[in-house]
């Protein structure tokens, strides 16, 4: 497991990658699957919007909150909303190219800015954040202990984290990822959550709410080979998503059958 110094070196390569994205053939195939077929499924049965709307609910009243948008690139789905409504907003990412674009978008919000900085680096001095929004970010840190310590250091008392990350706990997905990993362009900083990772977060923070996404509903992809109407396939997908969404709140078995995990976590008080 890498220490902070090793991760900082890896992140220099990550910065270069995202400043000038060059994916090999196998990474492009996975990206097309993830951004093509899976996104189509999520959109068709309302999965992605469901997660985004839950995040907005979790934000609560932002008017008195200092917000960190962690690993936001040039802006995620909620970046502009957070910038507009928070008491103060800071977006950070490794890519200076992406951050330059985000700062242009933030120009109309006086209490918002973006910085190209490594979250783990000593020169990132921001702290006492009431909310850290980490959409598709926490799995980029191989050493979960280092990450958790830094998150606790940067959070204000009773501060919260909203996360969304891939899981590698479903056997079919684990097999696919294991076969794909040796050919993956961004393997050095892609670490989908394992059961151990989840339990580390559970031990370190109070998980107020969690939801699993694409558990049973991931098999909607196979329905296209079935002699069913599009409406019937959609209804089945929505039904399966609802089961994943509701049952994963309390059942670890259902949660770990999913491809993605989103959580609302609160800093523990000593």
Phi, psi and omega in degrees: 000132185285146173272181185301317182298318180294321179294320179299323177292317177298322182291337174295322177289324178296319178300313180299320180298312184281342173285334182212073189299120176228106182260141175283178186303315184289322178294324177295321179298313179297318179297321178294323177293312183292314184272348179260277185299311183294319179296324178295318178296312181301317181292318185296323182251011171079019183292309186296315179299325179301315180292315180300316181293326176294320178300317179298321177297318180294329179304318185067206178284117184266355190298337180242021185250138172267117190247135171248121176262096190275128178062045190275353184055230180269012180124128176262191184304322187253004186303313182292324178296315179297316181297323183286324190256342182282155174299317172213147183227134173228121174258132178231148177202158178290328186280112177291332177295313179294320182294324176299320178293320180294319179299327175297319181290334183271359189301336182271359180248105186296335182260018183233144176204168179226147181225141173270102185205153177274126181305327183271350186285148179299334182281356171270101189259357179301145179201181179058042178279133178281333180217129170247115177262118185234083182270112179066038189237316190298334179283000177276358181251115182294319183268100184294327180296314177300316180297311182298318178299319180290320177300315178296323179295324185271341182281145170285166174304130183066016177293158184236158177234133171244121185235159174210118186213158175284149175253147173237052185243347176274129186304313179300318180290322178298318179296314180298315181294324179295319179291326183279328190305318181300340183254003188281128181295324186250028185299330185295339180229023175244108183227076178309145185298133169262175178303317181301319180299312180301314182293332175295316177293321179298323179286327188269335181229163171273112179276105182288320180203146175216151178220141174260144182232142180062058172264261174299327185292344178295338181282000173302330180302331181277345182293339181296342178269359183263147180281064180238154177290158179298323180294320178295319179297319180295316180296320177296316179299317179294321179296313181295321178297318179300320178295315176302312186298314184279317185286333181288348178299325185236335184266115177295326180299316179291318180303314185282356172273353185271162178269334183227155181224133172236141185220148167250116184239145178242140177296133179282143175265140181278000000 
